[in-house]
mmCIF file of C-alpha atoms in Angstrom:
data_model
loop_
_atom_site.group_PDB
_atom_site.id
_atom_site.type_symbol
_atom_site.label_atom_id
_atom_site.label_comp_id
_atom_site.label_asym_id
_atom_site.label_seq_id
_atom_site.Cartn_x
_atom_site.Cartn_y
_atom_site.Cartn_z
ATOM 1 C CA MET A 1 21.029 -30.718 -26.339
ATOM 2 C CA ARG A 2 20.640 -30.879 -22.562
ATOM 3 C CA ARG A 3 17.964 -28.630 -21.155
ATOM 4 C CA LYS A 4 19.207 -26.000 -18.679
ATOM 5 C CA LEU A 5 17.789 -26.659 -15.240
ATOM 6 C CA LEU A 6 15.925 -23.656 -13.852
ATOM 7 C CA ARG A 7 16.615 -22.653 -10.244
ATOM 8 C CA PRO A 8 13.499 -22.883 -8.071
ATOM 9 C CA HIS A 9 11.993 -19.672 -7.045
ATOM 10 C CA ILE A 10 13.277 -18.608 -3.608
ATOM 11 C CA GLU A 11 9.764 -17.669 -2.247
ATOM 12 C CA ARG A 12 8.366 -21.178 -1.733
ATOM 13 C CA TYR A 13 5.706 -21.091 0.915
ATOM 14 C CA ASP A 14 3.207 -18.912 2.908
ATOM 15 C CA LEU A 15 3.986 -17.631 6.354
ATOM 16 C CA ALA A 16 2.092 -20.385 8.102
ATOM 17 C CA ARG A 17 4.280 -23.090 6.403
ATOM 18 C CA SER A 18 7.529 -21.538 7.494
ATOM 19 C CA PRO A 19 9.643 -23.777 9.779
ATOM 20 C CA PHE A 20 9.624 -20.922 12.307
ATOM 21 C CA ALA A 21 5.740 -21.226 12.416
ATOM 22 C CA GLN A 22 5.872 -24.911 13.430
ATOM 23 C CA ARG A 23 6.483 -24.197 17.178
ATOM 24 C CA PRO A 24 10.142 -25.176 17.192
ATOM 25 C CA THR A 25 12.053 -25.672 20.463
ATOM 26 C CA GLN A 26 15.424 -23.998 21.145
ATOM 27 C CA LYS A 27 17.075 -27.287 20.046
ATOM 28 C CA ASP A 28 15.084 -27.296 16.771
ATOM 29 C CA LEU A 29 16.022 -23.718 16.261
ATOM 30 C CA GLY A 30 19.713 -24.618 16.565
ATOM 31 C CA GLU A 31 19.447 -27.381 14.022
ATOM 32 C CA LEU A 32 17.685 -25.000 11.627
ATOM 33 C CA LEU A 33 20.377 -22.401 12.008
ATOM 34 C CA GLY A 34 23.303 -24.790 11.899
ATOM 35 C CA ALA A 35 24.404 -24.186 15.577
ATOM 36 C CA SER A 36 23.718 -25.931 18.870
ATOM 37 C CA ARG A 37 21.259 -24.669 21.393
ATOM 38 C CA ASP A 38 24.013 -23.812 23.850
ATOM 39 C CA HIS A 39 26.004 -21.864 21.241
ATOM 40 C CA LEU A 40 22.888 -19.793 20.300
ATOM 41 C CA ARG A 41 22.475 -18.982 23.996
ATOM 42 C CA PHE A 42 26.171 -18.043 24.205
ATOM 43 C CA LEU A 43 25.788 -15.654 21.281
ATOM 44 C CA ALA A 44 22.751 -14.102 22.861
ATOM 45 C CA THR A 45 24.468 -13.597 26.290
ATOM 46 C CA HIS A 46 27.861 -12.510 24.880
ATOM 47 C CA LYS A 47 26.414 -10.529 22.008
ATOM 48 C CA GLU A 48 28.734 -7.517 22.558
ATOM 49 C CA HIS A 49 31.759 -9.573 21.454
ATOM 50 C CA PHE A 50 30.088 -10.102 18.062
ATOM 51 C CA VAL A 51 28.818 -6.574 17.328
ATOM 52 C CA VAL A 52 30.559 -3.700 15.457
ATOM 53 C CA ARG A 53 29.470 -0.127 15.949
ATOM 54 C CA ARG A 54 30.640 2.666 13.691
ATOM 55 C CA GLN A 55 29.362 5.803 11.880
ATOM 56 C CA GLU A 56 29.268 6.063 8.068
ATOM 57 C CA GLU A 57 28.044 8.583 5.557
ATOM 58 C CA ILE A 58 25.409 6.840 3.409
ATOM 59 C CA GLY A 59 23.530 7.898 0.227
ATOM 60 C CA LYS A 60 23.774 10.806 -2.110
ATOM 61 C CA LYS A 61 23.171 13.318 0.682
ATOM 62 C CA LYS A 62 25.959 11.748 2.805
ATOM 63 C CA LYS A 63 23.771 11.297 5.843
ATOM 64 C CA LEU A 64 25.705 10.160 8.917
ATOM 65 C CA ARG A 65 24.310 6.821 10.096
ATOM 66 C CA ASP A 66 24.944 4.822 13.239
ATOM 67 C CA LEU A 67 25.772 1.349 11.958
ATOM 68 C CA LYS A 68 25.447 -1.639 14.389
ATOM 69 C CA TYR A 69 25.949 -4.976 12.720
ATOM 70 C CA PRO A 70 26.937 -8.510 13.631
ATOM 71 C CA VAL A 71 30.186 -10.209 12.838
ATOM 72 C CA ALA A 72 31.740 -13.735 13.045
ATOM 73 C CA ASP A 73 29.332 -16.371 14.360
ATOM 74 C CA LEU A 74 26.485 -14.003 14.961
ATOM 75 C CA ARG A 75 26.725 -12.758 11.394
ATOM 76 C CA GLY A 76 26.373 -16.379 10.254
ATOM 77 C CA VAL A 77 23.227 -16.768 12.270
ATOM 78 C CA HIS A 78 21.778 -13.596 10.667
ATOM 79 C CA GLU A 79 22.651 -14.890 7.167
ATOM 80 C CA ARG A 80 20.864 -18.233 7.861
ATOM 81 C CA LEU A 81 17.811 -16.495 9.288
ATOM 82 C CA LYS A 82 17.727 -14.209 6.227
ATOM 83 C CA PHE A 83 17.951 -17.365 3.964
ATOM 84 C CA HIS A 84 14.930 -19.056 5.620
ATOM 85 C CA LEU A 85 12.785 -15.920 5.895
ATOM 86 C CA ASN A 86 13.377 -15.126 2.252
ATOM 87 C CA LYS A 87 11.582 -18.349 1.442
ATOM 88 C CA ILE A 88 8.297 -16.898 2.664
ATOM 89 C CA LYS A 89 6.104 -15.628 -0.152
ATOM 90 C CA GLN A 90 5.913 -11.887 -0.320
ATOM 91 C CA PRO A 91 2.999 -9.656 -1.497
ATOM 92 C CA SER A 92 3.053 -8.297 -5.051
ATOM 93 C CA TYR A 93 3.436 -4.690 -3.899
ATOM 94 C CA LEU A 94 6.803 -5.355 -2.295
ATOM 95 C CA PHE A 95 9.836 -4.737 -4.665
ATOM 96 C CA SER A 96 12.709 -4.592 -2.178
ATOM 97 C CA PRO A 97 14.184 -6.602 -0.537
ATOM 98 C CA ARG A 98 13.256 -9.117 -3.213
ATOM 99 C CA ARG A 99 15.128 -11.278 -5.758
ATOM 100 C CA ASN A 100 14.578 -10.533 -9.438
ATOM 101 C CA ARG A 101 12.931 -7.171 -8.710
ATOM 102 C CA GLY A 102 14.704 -3.840 -9.139
ATOM 103 C CA GLN A 103 14.234 -0.103 -9.116
ATOM 104 C CA ARG A 104 13.090 -0.143 -12.703
ATOM 105 C CA ASP A 105 10.334 -2.618 -11.973
ATOM 106 C CA ASN A 106 9.165 -0.469 -9.071
ATOM 107 C CA ALA A 107 8.922 2.624 -11.243
ATOM 108 C CA ALA A 108 7.337 0.743 -14.217
ATOM 109 C CA LEU A 109 4.407 -0.271 -12.095
ATOM 110 C CA HIS A 110 3.283 3.448 -12.026
ATOM 111 C CA LEU A 111 3.545 4.140 -15.844
ATOM 112 C CA GLY A 112 0.638 6.036 -17.404
ATOM 113 C CA GLN A 113 -0.750 7.503 -14.191
ATOM 114 C CA HIS A 114 -1.799 11.172 -13.637
ATOM 115 C CA GLN A 115 -1.091 11.844 -10.017
ATOM 116 C CA TYR A 116 1.627 10.430 -7.722
ATOM 117 C CA LEU A 117 2.030 10.373 -3.968
ATOM 118 C CA THR A 118 5.252 9.435 -2.332
ATOM 119 C CA LEU A 119 6.221 9.218 1.344
ATOM 120 C CA ASP A 120 8.804 7.755 3.473
ATOM 121 C CA LEU A 121 8.781 5.941 6.865
ATOM 122 C CA LYS A 122 10.879 8.011 9.232
ATOM 123 C CA GLN A 123 13.729 6.031 10.923
ATOM 124 C CA PHE A 124 12.231 2.781 9.693
ATOM 125 C CA TYR A 125 14.887 0.430 11.080
ATOM 126 C CA PRO A 126 15.697 2.265 14.339
ATOM 127 C CA SER A 127 11.897 2.504 15.071
ATOM 128 C CA THR A 128 11.488 -1.270 14.795
ATOM 129 C CA SER A 129 12.045 -2.197 18.447
ATOM 130 C CA SER A 130 12.888 -5.460 20.107
ATOM 131 C CA ALA A 131 9.313 -5.542 21.535
ATOM 132 C CA MET A 132 7.942 -5.566 17.953
ATOM 133 C CA VAL A 133 10.313 -8.336 16.989
ATOM 134 C CA ARG A 134 9.439 -10.442 19.986
ATOM 135 C CA ARG A 135 5.693 -9.891 19.488
ATOM 136 C CA TRP A 136 5.946 -10.925 15.834
ATOM 137 C CA PHE A 137 7.835 -14.172 16.589
ATOM 138 C CA ARG A 138 5.451 -14.983 19.461
ATOM 139 C CA ASP A 139 2.094 -13.884 18.110
ATOM 140 C CA GLU A 140 2.474 -14.072 14.256
ATOM 141 C CA MET A 141 4.697 -17.061 14.088
ATOM 142 C CA GLY A 142 3.206 -18.812 17.215
ATOM 143 C CA MET A 143 6.589 -19.509 18.778
ATOM 144 C CA TYR A 144 7.107 -20.553 22.388
ATOM 145 C CA PRO A 145 7.991 -17.489 24.512
ATOM 146 C CA ASP A 146 11.470 -18.741 25.334
ATOM 147 C CA VAL A 147 12.297 -19.319 21.635
ATOM 148 C CA ALA A 148 10.822 -15.970 20.641
ATOM 149 C CA GLY A 149 13.031 -14.357 23.355
ATOM 150 C CA LEU A 150 16.144 -16.141 22.200
ATOM 151 C CA LEU A 151 15.584 -15.179 18.552
ATOM 152 C CA THR A 152 14.792 -11.528 19.565
ATOM 153 C CA HIS A 153 18.129 -11.314 21.450
ATOM 154 C CA LEU A 154 19.974 -12.720 18.387
ATOM 155 C CA CYS A 155 18.246 -10.406 15.884
ATOM 156 C CA THR A 156 18.410 -7.040 17.721
ATOM 157 C CA ILE A 157 21.099 -4.770 19.029
ATOM 158 C CA ASP A 158 20.413 -2.093 21.676
ATOM 159 C CA ASP A 159 16.706 -3.042 21.727
ATOM 160 C CA GLN A 160 16.134 -2.406 17.963
ATOM 161 C CA VAL A 161 16.883 -4.246 14.702
ATOM 162 C CA SER A 162 20.450 -4.032 13.437
ATOM 163 C CA PHE A 163 21.267 -1.267 11.009
ATOM 164 C CA GLY A 164 23.758 -2.974 8.730
ATOM 165 C CA SER A 165 22.657 -6.639 9.103
ATOM 166 C CA PRO A 166 21.701 -8.667 5.976
ATOM 167 C CA LEU A 167 18.668 -9.947 7.974
ATOM 168 C CA THR A 168 17.076 -6.599 8.835
ATOM 169 C CA PRO A 169 15.415 -5.724 5.457
ATOM 170 C CA VAL A 170 13.433 -8.992 5.104
ATOM 171 C CA LEU A 171 12.690 -9.146 8.870
ATOM 172 C CA CYS A 172 11.189 -5.634 8.918
ATOM 173 C CA THR A 173 8.991 -6.230 5.861
ATOM 174 C CA LEU A 174 7.577 -9.308 7.696
ATOM 175 C CA ILE A 175 7.155 -7.602 11.031
ATOM 176 C CA HIS A 176 5.281 -4.687 9.385
ATOM 177 C CA ARG A 177 3.353 -6.646 6.819
ATOM 178 C CA PRO A 178 -0.043 -6.151 8.526
ATOM 179 C CA MET A 179 0.450 -2.368 8.207
ATOM 180 C CA PHE A 180 1.595 -2.553 4.622
ATOM 181 C CA ASP A 181 -1.236 -4.891 3.729
ATOM 182 C CA LYS A 182 -3.802 -2.450 5.172
ATOM 183 C CA ILE A 183 -2.285 0.375 3.013
ATOM 184 C CA ALA A 184 -2.551 -2.017 -0.063
ATOM 185 C CA GLU A 185 -6.153 -2.818 0.701
ATOM 186 C CA LEU A 186 -6.991 0.890 0.965
ATOM 187 C CA CYS A 187 -5.302 1.738 -2.313
ATOM 188 C CA GLU A 188 -7.030 -1.231 -4.088
ATOM 189 C CA SER A 189 -10.421 -0.044 -2.862
ATOM 190 C CA HIS A 190 -9.767 3.395 -4.456
ATOM 191 C CA GLY A 191 -8.356 1.966 -7.709
ATOM 192 C CA LEU A 192 -4.795 3.078 -6.941
ATOM 193 C CA ARG A 193 -1.524 1.451 -7.615
ATOM 194 C CA TYR A 194 0.824 0.917 -4.698
ATOM 195 C CA SER A 195 4.441 -0.201 -4.416
ATOM 196 C CA LEU A 196 6.943 -0.433 -1.554
ATOM 197 C CA TRP A 197 10.677 -0.054 -1.758
ATOM 198 C CA VAL A 198 12.207 -0.703 1.680
ATOM 199 C CA ASP A 199 10.743 2.394 3.463
ATOM 200 C CA ASP A 200 9.602 4.372 0.421
ATOM 201 C CA LEU A 201 5.818 4.122 -0.479
ATOM 202 C CA THR A 202 4.553 5.227 -3.871
ATOM 203 C CA ILE A 203 0.898 5.496 -4.734
ATOM 204 C CA SER A 204 -0.518 6.569 -8.095
ATOM 205 C CA GLY A 205 -3.662 6.888 -10.005
ATOM 206 C CA LYS A 206 -5.994 9.281 -11.847
ATOM 207 C CA PHE A 207 -6.591 11.184 -8.597
ATOM 208 C CA VAL A 208 -5.108 10.710 -5.147
ATOM 209 C CA HIS A 209 -7.511 12.272 -2.613
ATOM 210 C CA GLY A 210 -6.169 13.960 0.440
ATOM 211 C CA ASP A 211 -8.298 11.821 2.717
ATOM 212 C CA ILE A 212 -6.323 8.773 1.568
ATOM 213 C CA VAL A 213 -3.161 10.433 2.733
ATOM 214 C CA ARG A 214 -4.624 10.976 6.144
ATOM 215 C CA GLU A 215 -5.771 7.391 6.326
ATOM 216 C CA ILE A 216 -2.431 6.098 5.342
ATOM 217 C CA ARG A 217 -0.687 8.187 7.896
ATOM 218 C CA LYS A 218 -3.105 6.954 10.551
ATOM 219 C CA ILE A 219 -2.308 3.396 9.651
ATOM 220 C CA ILE A 220 1.374 4.013 9.928
ATOM 221 C CA ALA A 221 0.927 5.793 13.247
ATOM 222 C CA ASP A 222 -1.190 2.992 14.670
ATOM 223 C CA ALA A 223 1.670 0.583 13.836
ATOM 224 C CA GLY A 224 4.059 2.628 15.965
ATOM 225 C CA LEU A 225 5.879 4.368 13.033
ATOM 226 C CA ARG A 226 6.085 7.892 11.599
ATOM 227 C CA SER A 227 5.830 9.095 8.027
ATOM 228 C CA HIS A 228 7.471 12.112 6.396
ATOM 229 C CA LYS A 229 8.623 13.553 3.039
ATOM 230 C CA ILE A 230 5.090 13.502 1.726
ATOM 231 C CA ARG A 231 4.925 14.761 -1.861
ATOM 232 C CA PHE A 232 2.122 15.075 -4.529
ATOM 233 C CA ARG A 233 3.356 15.164 -8.087
ATOM 234 C CA THR A 234 1.467 15.614 -11.357
ATOM 235 C CA GLY A 235 1.964 17.111 -14.781
ATOM 236 C CA SER A 236 4.304 16.369 -17.694
ATOM 237 C CA ARG A 237 7.609 16.628 -15.732
ATOM 238 C CA PRO A 238 9.393 13.501 -14.673
ATOM 239 C CA VAL A 239 8.288 11.944 -11.419
ATOM 240 C CA TYR A 240 11.330 10.172 -9.849
ATOM 241 C CA ILE A 241 10.428 6.923 -8.144
ATOM 242 C CA THR A 242 13.451 5.251 -6.432
ATOM 243 C CA GLY A 243 15.681 7.099 -8.818
ATOM 244 C CA ILE A 244 13.933 6.207 -12.078
ATOM 245 C CA GLY A 245 11.927 8.924 -13.870
ATOM 246 C CA VAL A 246 8.404 8.344 -15.000
ATOM 247 C CA VAL A 247 6.988 10.566 -17.746
ATOM 248 C CA GLY A 248 3.547 9.360 -18.883
ATOM 249 C CA ARG A 249 4.169 5.881 -20.301
ATOM 250 C CA GLU A 250 7.917 6.236 -20.540
ATOM 251 C CA LEU A 251 10.842 5.723 -18.142
ATOM 252 C CA VAL A 252 13.808 8.053 -18.172
ATOM 253 C CA ALA A 253 17.256 7.832 -16.597
ATOM 254 C CA PRO A 254 18.089 10.144 -13.711
ATOM 255 C CA ASN A 255 19.987 13.411 -14.442
ATOM 256 C CA THR A 256 23.019 12.209 -12.498
ATOM 257 C CA LEU A 257 23.440 9.301 -15.000
ATOM 258 C CA ASN A 258 22.998 11.569 -18.011
ATOM 259 C CA LEU A 259 25.618 14.004 -16.711
ATOM 260 C CA ARG A 260 28.050 11.177 -15.979
ATOM 261 C CA ILE A 261 27.715 9.867 -19.588
ATOM 262 C CA LYS A 262 28.246 13.439 -20.864
ATOM 263 C CA GLU A 263 31.415 13.762 -18.905
ATOM 264 C CA LEU A 264 32.660 10.309 -20.040
ATOM 265 C CA TRP A 265 32.086 11.285 -23.740
ATOM 266 C CA GLU A 266 34.086 14.466 -23.200
ATOM 267 C CA THR A 267 36.905 12.531 -21.618
ATOM 268 C CA PHE A 268 36.823 10.021 -24.400
ATOM 269 C CA HIS A 269 37.192 12.744 -27.073
ATOM 270 C CA LEU A 270 40.148 14.252 -25.160
ATOM 271 C CA ALA A 271 41.917 10.900 -24.587
ATOM 272 C CA GLU A 272 45.328 10.660 -26.253
ATOM 273 C CA THR A 273 46.656 7.207 -25.545
ATOM 274 C CA LEU A 274 45.196 3.849 -26.545
ATOM 275 C CA HIS A 275 44.898 2.815 -22.854
ATOM 276 C CA GLU A 276 43.024 6.050 -21.987
ATOM 277 C CA ARG A 277 40.484 5.544 -24.834
ATOM 278 C CA ASP A 278 39.998 1.880 -23.906
ATOM 279 C CA ASP A 279 39.262 2.855 -20.231
ATOM 280 C CA CYS A 280 36.761 5.496 -21.396
ATOM 281 C CA ILE A 281 35.019 3.027 -23.659
ATOM 282 C CA GLN A 282 34.643 0.474 -20.877
ATOM 283 C CA ALA A 283 33.150 3.067 -18.556
ATOM 284 C CA LEU A 284 30.828 4.443 -21.290
ATOM 285 C CA LEU A 285 29.564 0.943 -22.240
ATOM 286 C CA ALA A 286 28.629 0.291 -18.549
ATOM 287 C CA GLN A 287 26.794 3.597 -18.081
ATOM 288 C CA LEU A 288 25.138 3.446 -21.541
ATOM 289 C CA GLY A 289 23.961 -0.125 -20.699
ATOM 290 C CA THR A 290 22.310 1.217 -17.506
ATOM 291 C CA GLN A 291 20.609 3.980 -19.473
ATOM 292 C CA ARG A 292 19.278 1.489 -22.060
ATOM 293 C CA HIS A 293 17.986 -0.840 -19.364
ATOM 294 C CA ILE A 294 16.128 2.024 -17.642
ATOM 295 C CA CYS A 295 14.654 3.477 -20.765
ATOM 296 C CA GLY A 296 13.892 0.183 -22.472
ATOM 297 C CA ALA A 297 15.539 -1.453 -25.483
ATOM 298 C CA SER A 298 12.677 -0.640 -27.756
ATOM 299 C CA SER A 299 12.308 3.005 -26.867
ATOM 300 C CA THR A 300 13.719 5.821 -28.928
ATOM 301 C CA ILE A 301 16.425 6.556 -26.462
ATOM 302 C CA GLY A 302 17.201 2.772 -26.023
ATOM 303 C CA ARG A 303 17.674 2.311 -29.790
ATOM 304 C CA LYS A 304 19.879 5.386 -29.973
ATOM 305 C CA VAL A 305 22.026 4.149 -27.079
ATOM 306 C CA ALA A 306 22.275 0.688 -28.698
ATOM 307 C CA ASP A 307 23.770 2.345 -31.808
ATOM 308 C CA GLN A 308 26.244 4.306 -29.680
ATOM 309 C CA MET A 309 27.250 1.124 -27.869
ATOM 310 C CA ASN A 310 27.787 -0.808 -31.149
ATOM 311 C CA ALA A 311 29.947 2.091 -32.460
ATOM 312 C CA LEU A 312 32.042 2.078 -29.248
ATOM 313 C CA ARG A 313 32.535 -1.706 -29.508
ATOM 314 C CA GLN A 314 33.819 -1.216 -33.045
ATOM 315 C CA LYS A 315 36.185 1.456 -31.934
ATOM 316 C CA ARG A 316 37.387 -0.752 -29.042
ATOM 317 C CA ARG A 317 37.994 -3.603 -31.491
ATOM 318 C CA LYS A 318 40.018 -1.158 -33.686
ATOM 319 C CA ILE A 319 42.041 0.030 -30.569
ATOM 320 C CA HIS A 320 42.875 -3.522 -29.650
ATOM 321 C CA LEU A 321 44.048 -4.304 -33.243
ATOM 322 C CA GLU A 322 46.147 -1.211 -33.264
ATOM 323 C CA ALA A 323 47.667 -2.109 -29.886
ATOM 324 C CA ALA A 324 48.376 -5.644 -31.158
ATOM 325 C CA GLU A 325 50.062 -4.312 -34.316
ATOM 326 C CA LYS A 326 52.130 -1.831 -32.321
ATOM 327 C CA ALA A 327 53.210 -4.581 -29.931
ATOM 328 C CA ALA A 328 54.221 -6.830 -32.907
ATOM 329 C CA ALA A 329 56.178 -3.999 -34.533
ATOM 330 C CA ASP A 330 58.046 -3.358 -31.234
ATOM 331 C CA ARG A 331 58.932 -7.022 -30.938
ATOM 332 C CA LEU A 332 60.223 -7.103 -34.492
ATOM 333 C CA SER A 333 62.250 -3.982 -33.907
ATOM 334 C CA ARG A 334 63.843 -5.378 -30.804
ATOM 335 C CA SER A 335 64.579 -8.667 -32.630
ATOM 336 C CA ALA A 336 66.352 -6.696 -35.421
ATOM 337 C CA THR A 337 68.468 -4.798 -32.968
ATOM 338 C CA ILE A 338 69.627 -7.997 -31.308
ATOM 339 C CA LEU A 339 70.614 -9.631 -34.592
ATOM 340 C CA GLN A 340 72.676 -6.606 -35.673
ATOM 341 C CA ALA A 341 74.626 -6.382 -32.287
ATOM 342 C CA PRO A 342 78.246 -7.760 -32.420
ATOM 343 C CA GLU A 343 78.645 -11.131 -30.950
ATOM 344 C CA ASP A 344 80.782 -11.317 -27.776
ATOM 345 C CA ALA A 345 83.972 -13.408 -28.000
ATOM 346 C CA PRO A 346 83.901 -16.518 -25.975
ATOM 347 C CA PHE A 347 87.199 -15.639 -24.265
ATOM 348 C CA ASP A 348 89.712 -12.674 -24.124
ATOM 349 C CA LEU A 349 91.900 -12.725 -27.245
ATOM 350 C CA GLY A 350 94.409 -10.286 -25.680
#
């Protein structure tokens, strides 16, 4: 049997080994991004032709966001920049944007803790200015000023990072890594656990002192950003971290998912046709699979959900058999009707 080849891990090298840290010229940059130097300059000077601006309601609270993102050739440049920047190794506390790490992993890091602190970075993307981007390319990556300037023009829109570009999440984590690293060192010195999901910071431990909050907020302010939505949580009630509930040493699904599953069960019991029941089973299996993934396959809820999923699969198999038998019976009935019909004469006998 041939062994399955494992794909290499996307995070391959440290920041200093990135091709962007090898002092590339504008020509080198073009070769790296699959475009000529002149075309990159054209995209930078005619950027407005490759930018879309629109407003959209995002998230559960339907917040109205001003989206500004690249299209066509500029979008391709952002995609290739994202590809190369994703190869830089990220710190262990970062969970998003990162391959093979999800919301469940972020919440699972904080299992078994007594006190939780969560805070957000206010206007994280809009607050990341073109000056910050240029400074990072020039000072952290060691690029020539003209190359750093060209890349800054390509990466930013209206003097800030693009809200809606595939490049922005990884670029912002790299630009603000010194700030995030300082917070990680502070938490480690106090024996606290720390994780980052885009702009959501979660800190947990036996006790999170108020002085630590003040120090974290100062670190954030010194980096030119602002923090808000600061919450302390403790006790036996679920603490929701990026949508996943933490109760002691267990993970629980959010209430929205539980309510959706309850509604689907009610719809399934009221379904009358085979098609309606089949659709309900498909939707239930998807939602129950999510619930089982969150709670864990070996947990009490996970085992209960697995039994429910097996029962639904058996019902679906029965539904498909019934549908096949009904279709066969209909075909047989039509065939019998055709055989009993009088045969038309080949010509008019009159």
